[in-house]
Coordinates of N, CA and C in Angstrom, one line a residue:
M1 N -10.8 -0.6 18.4 CA -10.2 -1.5 17.7 C -11.0 -3.0 17.0
A2 N -10.6 -3.3 16.4 CA -11.8 -4.9 16.0 C -11.5 -5.9 16.3
K3 N -12.1 -6.6 16.7 CA -11.9 -7.9 17.5 C -11.1 -9.3 16.4
P4 N -10.3 -10.0 17.1 CA -9.3 -10.2 16.4 C -9.5 -11.3 15.1
K5 N -10.9 -12.1 15.1 CA -11.7 -12.7 13.9 C -12.6 -11.6 13.2
D6 N -12.4 -10.3 13.4 CA -12.6 -9.4 12.1 C -11.4 -8.8 11.0
L7 N -10.1 -9.3 11.7 CA -8.9 -8.7 10.8 C -8.9 -9.1 9.8
V8 N -8.5 -8.8 8.5 CA -8.0 -9.5 7.5 C -6.8 -8.6 6.5
E9 N -6.0 -9.3 6.2 CA -4.6 -8.5 5.4 C -5.1 -9.4 4.1
L10 N -5.1 -7.7 3.0 CA -5.3 -8.1 1.4 C -3.8 -7.5 1.0
S11 N -3.5 -8.4 0.1 CA -2.0 -7.9 -0.5 C -2.3 -7.9 -1.8
Y12 N -1.8 -7.3 -2.9 CA -1.9 -6.6 -4.3 C -0.8 -6.2 -5.2
L13 N -0.9 -6.6 -6.2 CA 0.0 -5.6 -7.2 C -0.6 -5.1 -8.3
S14 N 0.1 -3.9 -9.1 CA -0.3 -3.1 -10.2 C 0.4 -2.5 -10.8
E15 N 0.0 -2.8 -12.3 CA 1.1 -1.0 -12.6 C 0.4 -0.1 -13.0
A16 N 1.5 0.8 -12.9 CA 0.8 2.1 -13.3 C 0.8 2.4 -14.3
V17 N -0.3 2.8 -14.8 CA -0.9 3.7 -16.2 C 0.8 4.1 -16.9
S18 N 1.0 5.5 -16.0 CA 1.9 5.8 -16.5 C 3.2 6.1 -15.5
D19 N 4.5 6.3 -15.6 CA 5.3 6.7 -14.9 C 4.4 8.1 -13.7
M20 N 4.8 7.6 -12.3 CA 4.0 8.4 -11.3 C 4.8 9.5 -10.9
S21 N 5.1 10.8 -11.3 CA 5.5 12.3 -10.6 C 5.8 12.0 -9.1
F22 N 6.6 13.0 -8.8 CA 6.8 12.8 -7.3 C 5.3 13.4 -6.9
V23 N 4.8 14.3 -7.8 CA 3.8 15.1 -7.1 C 2.6 14.0 -7.4
G24 N 2.1 13.0 -8.2 CA 1.5 12.3 -8.5 C 1.4 11.3 -7.4
L25 N 2.6 10.6 -6.7 CA 2.8 9.8 -5.9 C 2.3 10.5 -4.6
M26 N 2.9 11.6 -4.0 CA 2.4 12.5 -2.9 C 0.8 12.5 -2.9
R27 N 0.1 12.6 -3.9 CA -1.0 12.9 -3.7 C -2.2 11.5 -3.8
L28 N -1.6 10.8 -4.3 CA -1.9 9.1 -4.0 C -1.6 8.8 -2.5
L29 N -0.7 9.1 -2.0 CA -0.5 9.0 -0.7 C -1.1 9.3 0.2
E30 N -1.6 10.9 0.1 CA -1.9 11.8 1.0 C -4.0 11.3 1.1
S31 N -4.2 10.8 -0.1 CA -6.0 10.4 -0.2 C -6.1 9.4 0.3
A32 N -5.0 8.3 -0.1 CA -5.0 7.1 0.5 C -4.9 7.4 2.2
R33 N -4.0 7.7 2.5 CA -3.8 8.0 3.7 C -4.8 8.5 5.0
T34 N -5.5 9.8 3.8 CA -7.2 9.9 4.6 C -8.4 9.0 4.3
F35 N -8.4 8.1 3.8 CA -9.4 7.4 3.2 C -9.0 6.2 4.8
N36 N -7.4 5.7 4.8 CA -7.4 4.6 5.8 C -7.7 5.3 7.0
Q37 N -7.3 6.7 7.5 CA -7.5 7.1 8.8 C -9.0 6.7 8.9
K38 N -10.5 7.4 8.1 CA -11.7 7.5 8.4 C -11.9 5.6 8.8
N39 N -11.5 5.3 7.5 CA -12.1 3.3 7.8 C -10.9 2.5 8.7
G40 N -10.1 2.9 9.3 CA -9.5 2.1 10.5 C -8.2 0.9 9.2
V41 N -7.9 1.5 8.5 CA -7.2 0.8 7.8 C -5.6 1.0 8.0
T42 N -4.3 -0.3 7.7 CA -3.6 0.3 8.0 C -2.7 0.0 7.0
G43 N -1.3 -0.1 6.7 CA -0.8 -1.1 5.8 C 0.5 0.0 5.1
I44 N 1.4 -1.0 4.1 CA 2.2 -0.1 3.5 C 1.8 -0.3 1.6
L45 N 2.5 1.0 0.6 CA 2.4 1.2 -0.3 C 3.7 1.3 -0.9
L46 N 4.1 0.1 -2.0 CA 5.6 0.5 -2.4 C 5.2 0.7 -3.6
Y47 N 5.7 1.4 -4.5 CA 6.1 2.1 -5.8 C 7.6 1.3 -6.7
D48 N 7.7 0.9 -7.4 CA 9.1 1.1 -7.7 C 9.6 0.5 -9.7
N49 N 9.5 1.3 -10.5 CA 9.6 1.2 -11.8 C 8.2 1.0 -12.3
Q50 N 7.1 1.7 -11.9 CA 6.0 1.7 -12.5 C 5.2 0.3 -11.8
Q51 N 5.6 -0.2 -11.0 CA 4.6 -1.2 -10.1 C 4.6 -1.0 -8.7
F52 N 3.0 -1.4 -8.9 CA 2.8 -0.7 -7.2 C 2.6 -2.2 -6.4
G53 N 2.9 -2.2 -5.1 CA 2.4 -3.2 -4.7 C 1.9 -2.8 -3.0
Q54 N 1.1 -3.1 -2.5 CA 0.4 -2.9 -1.5 C -0.3 -4.1 -0.2
I55 N -0.1 -3.9 0.7 CA -0.5 -4.8 2.3 C -1.3 -3.8 2.6
M56 N -2.3 -4.1 3.1 CA -3.6 -3.2 3.8 C -4.2 -4.7 4.9
E57 N -4.6 -3.9 6.1 CA -5.3 -4.7 7.0 C -6.2 -4.0 7.9
G58 N -6.8 -4.5 8.3 CA -7.9 -3.7 8.9 C -9.5 -4.7 9.1
E59 N -10.3 -4.5 9.6 CA -11.8 -5.0 9.8 C -12.3 -5.3 8.4
R60 N -12.7 -6.4 8.0 CA -12.8 -7.0 6.3 C -13.8 -6.1 5.7
T61 N -14.6 -5.4 6.3 CA -15.7 -4.4 5.5 C -14.8 -3.2 5.1
S62 N -14.0 -2.4 6.1 CA -12.9 -1.8 5.8 C -12.3 -2.3 4.8
V63 N -11.5 -3.1 4.7 CA -10.6 -3.7 3.6 C -11.1 -3.7 2.6
M64 N -12.3 -4.6 2.5 CA -12.6 -4.6 1.0 C -13.2 -3.8 0.1
R65 N -14.2 -2.1 1.0 CA -14.4 -1.2 0.4 C -13.3 -0.5 0.4
A66 N -11.5 -0.7 0.7 CA -10.6 -0.2 0.2 C -10.5 -0.8 -1.3
W67 N -10.9 -2.0 -1.0 CA -10.2 -2.8 -2.0 C -10.8 -2.5 -3.5
K68 N -12.1 -2.2 -3.3 CA -13.0 -1.9 -4.3 C -12.4 -0.4 -5.0
R69 N -12.5 0.5 -3.9 CA -11.5 1.7 -4.4 C -10.4 2.0 -5.0
I70 N -9.7 1.2 -4.8 CA -8.2 0.4 -5.4 C -8.5 -0.1 -7.0
Q71 N -9.4 -1.1 -7.0 CA -10.0 -1.6 -8.4 C -10.1 -1.0 -9.5
E72 N -11.0 0.6 -9.1 CA -11.9 1.3 -9.7 C -10.9 2.6 -10.1
D73 N -9.2 2.6 -9.5 CA -8.7 3.5 -10.0 C -7.9 3.5 -11.1
K74 N -8.5 4.7 -11.7 CA -7.4 4.8 -13.6 C -6.2 4.9 -13.1
R75 N -5.7 5.1 -11.9 CA -3.9 5.3 -12.3 C -3.1 4.2 -12.5
H76 N -3.9 2.8 -12.5 CA -3.0 1.7 -12.6 C -4.1 0.6 -13.4
H77 N -3.6 -0.6 -13.7 CA -4.0 -1.1 -14.4 C -3.3 -2.9 -13.9
R78 N -3.9 -3.9 -14.7 CA -3.5 -5.0 -13.9 C -3.3 -5.2 -13.0
V79 N -4.2 -4.9 -12.3 CA -4.7 -5.5 -10.7 C -4.4 -7.0 -10.5
E80 N -3.8 -7.6 -9.5 CA -3.7 -8.4 -9.2 C -3.8 -8.7 -7.8
L81 N -4.8 -9.5 -7.3 CA -5.0 -9.7 -6.2 C -4.1 -11.0 -5.8
L82 N -3.1 -10.7 -4.4 CA -2.3 -11.9 -4.2 C -3.2 -12.7 -3.0
E83 N -3.2 -11.7 -1.8 CA -3.6 -12.7 -1.2 C -5.0 -12.4 -0.4
I84 N -6.0 -12.9 0.0 CA -6.5 -12.1 1.4 C -7.3 -13.1 2.7
R85 N -6.5 -12.8 3.6 CA -6.6 -13.6 4.8 C -6.3 -13.1 5.9
E86 N -7.3 -13.8 7.1 CA -7.8 -13.8 7.9 C -6.1 -13.3 9.2
I87 N -6.2 -12.4 10.0 CA -5.0 -12.3 11.0 C -5.5 -11.9 12.4
T88 N -4.7 -12.4 13.1 CA -5.0 -12.3 14.5 C -4.8 -10.9 15.0
E89 N -3.6 -9.9 14.8 CA -3.5 -8.9 15.1 C -2.4 -8.1 13.7
R90 N -2.5 -6.8 13.6 CA -2.1 -6.2 12.8 C -0.4 -6.0 12.7
N91 N -0.1 -6.2 11.1 CA 1.5 -6.2 11.6 C 1.7 -4.9 11.1
F92 N 0.9 -3.6 10.9 CA 1.5 -2.1 10.9 C 0.5 -1.5 11.4
P93 N 0.1 -1.8 12.8 CA -0.8 -1.0 13.4 C -0.6 0.7 14.2
D94 N 0.1 0.7 13.8 CA 0.3 2.5 13.8 C 0.9 3.3 12.5
W95 N 0.7 2.4 11.2 CA 0.8 3.4 9.8 C -0.4 3.0 9.3
L96 N -0.8 4.5 9.3 CA -2.2 4.9 8.3 C -2.1 4.1 6.9
L97 N -0.7 4.5 6.5 CA -0.2 3.8 5.2 C 1.4 4.3 5.2
R98 N 2.2 3.7 4.6 CA 3.7 3.6 4.9 C 4.1 3.6 3.7
F99 N 4.9 4.0 3.0 CA 5.0 4.4 1.6 C 6.6 4.4 1.2
Y100 N 7.0 3.1 0.1 CA 8.2 3.1 0.1 C 8.2 3.1 -1.4
G101 N 9.0 4.0 -1.6 CA 9.4 4.7 -3.2 C 10.9 5.0 -3.8
G102 N 11.7 4.7 -2.9 CA 13.0 4.5 -3.7 C 14.0 5.6 -2.4
E103 N 15.1 5.5 -2.2 CA 16.1 6.3 -1.7 C 16.2 8.0 -2.0
T104 N 15.7 8.0 -3.5 CA 15.6 9.3 -3.7 C 15.2 10.6 -3.0
L105 N 13.6 9.5 -2.7 CA 13.1 10.6 -2.1 C 13.2 11.1 -1.1
T106 N 13.9 10.1 0.3 CA 14.4 10.6 1.5 C 15.8 11.5 1.4
R107 N 16.7 11.1 0.5 CA 17.8 12.3 0.2 C 17.3 13.7 -0.6
D108 N 16.3 13.7 -1.0 CA 15.6 15.0 -1.9 C 14.9 16.0 -0.9
Y109 N 13.7 15.0 -0.1 CA 12.9 15.2 0.4 C 13.2 14.5 2.2
P110 N 13.8 15.2 3.1 CA 14.3 14.3 4.1 C 12.8 14.6 5.2
H111 N 11.8 15.3 5.1 CA 10.8 15.6 5.8 C 9.9 14.1 5.9
L112 N 10.2 13.4 4.7 CA 9.7 12.3 4.5 C 10.0 11.3 5.0
V113 N 10.6 10.9 5.8 CA 11.2 10.3 6.7 C 10.3 9.3 7.2
E114 N 9.4 9.8 7.9 CA 8.6 9.0 8.7 C 7.8 8.4 7.6
M115 N 7.7 8.6 6.1 CA 7.0 7.9 5.4 C 7.2 6.9 4.6
V116 N 9.0 7.0 4.6 CA 9.6 6.4 3.6 C 10.7 5.6 4.2
G117 N 10.9 4.3 3.7 CA 12.4 3.6 4.2 C 12.2 2.7 5.6
G118 N 12.9 2.0 5.7 CA 13.0 1.4 6.8 C 11.9 -0.4 6.7
M119 N 12.4 -0.8 5.3 CA 11.4 -1.7 4.9 C 11.6 -3.4 5.9
D120 N 10.6 -3.8 5.9 CA 10.3 -4.3 6.9 C 10.1 -6.0 6.1
K121 N 10.2 -6.9 6.7 CA 10.2 -8.4 5.8 C 8.8 -8.6 5.2
H122 N 7.9 -8.0 5.6 CA 6.6 -8.3 4.6 C 7.0 -7.2 3.6
S123 N 7.1 -6.2 3.9 CA 7.4 -5.2 2.8 C 8.6 -5.5 1.3
L124 N 9.5 -6.1 2.0 CA 10.7 -6.6 1.2 C 9.8 -7.6 0.2
A125 N 9.5 -8.7 1.0 CA 8.9 -9.7 0.3 C 7.8 -9.6 -0.7
L126 N 6.8 -8.7 -0.8 CA 5.9 -7.8 -1.7 C 7.3 -7.0 -2.8
M127 N 7.9 -6.3 -2.2 CA 9.0 -5.6 -3.0 C 9.5 -6.8 -4.4
N128 N 10.0 -7.8 -3.9 CA 10.3 -8.6 -4.5 C 9.7 -9.6 -5.3
K129 N 8.5 -9.8 -4.5 CA 7.2 -10.3 -5.7 C 7.0 -9.4 -6.7
M130 N 6.8 -8.2 -6.8 CA 6.7 -6.7 -7.6 C 7.8 -6.8 -8.8
R131 N 9.1 -7.0 -8.3 CA 10.4 -6.9 -9.2 C 10.4 -8.2 -10.1
S132 N 9.7 -9.5 -9.5 CA 9.8 -10.9 -10.2 C 8.7 -11.0 -11.3
S133 N 7.8 -10.1 -11.3 CA 6.6 -10.0 -12.0 C 6.7 -9.2 -12.9
Q134 N 8.1 -8.4 -13.1 CA 8.2 -7.4 -14.2 C 8.9 -8.0 -15.7
T135 N 9.0 -9.7 -15.4 CA 9.5 -10.3 -16.7 C 8.8 -9.9 -17.6

């Protein structure tokens, strides 16, 4: 685990180039979770009405590597960095990446319950920022 002085949290918003299908979202999620596991990054990914929001945390070098990868991803554009800040502990220590994408996912795919739902205050704040940017 990283020393507290090495931990950062990065948040951003972006817009999907086209509406993401369920399969497309699951591929994105699996790819991100694999990367995060290899690099010690944790956090949440939100998707609503073609808008992405993400909060990721980990050692600065790992988070910046993930950020570079995100900026180069052609599935989205209008990538807006909200904040990079030092943190003393992780808010999502057990989540390689938790995904929030709508109530229909858990209703239609109950085996996804572990990855979807239960929005905390950080997630809710980011979701509200996403929705307010859609004007």
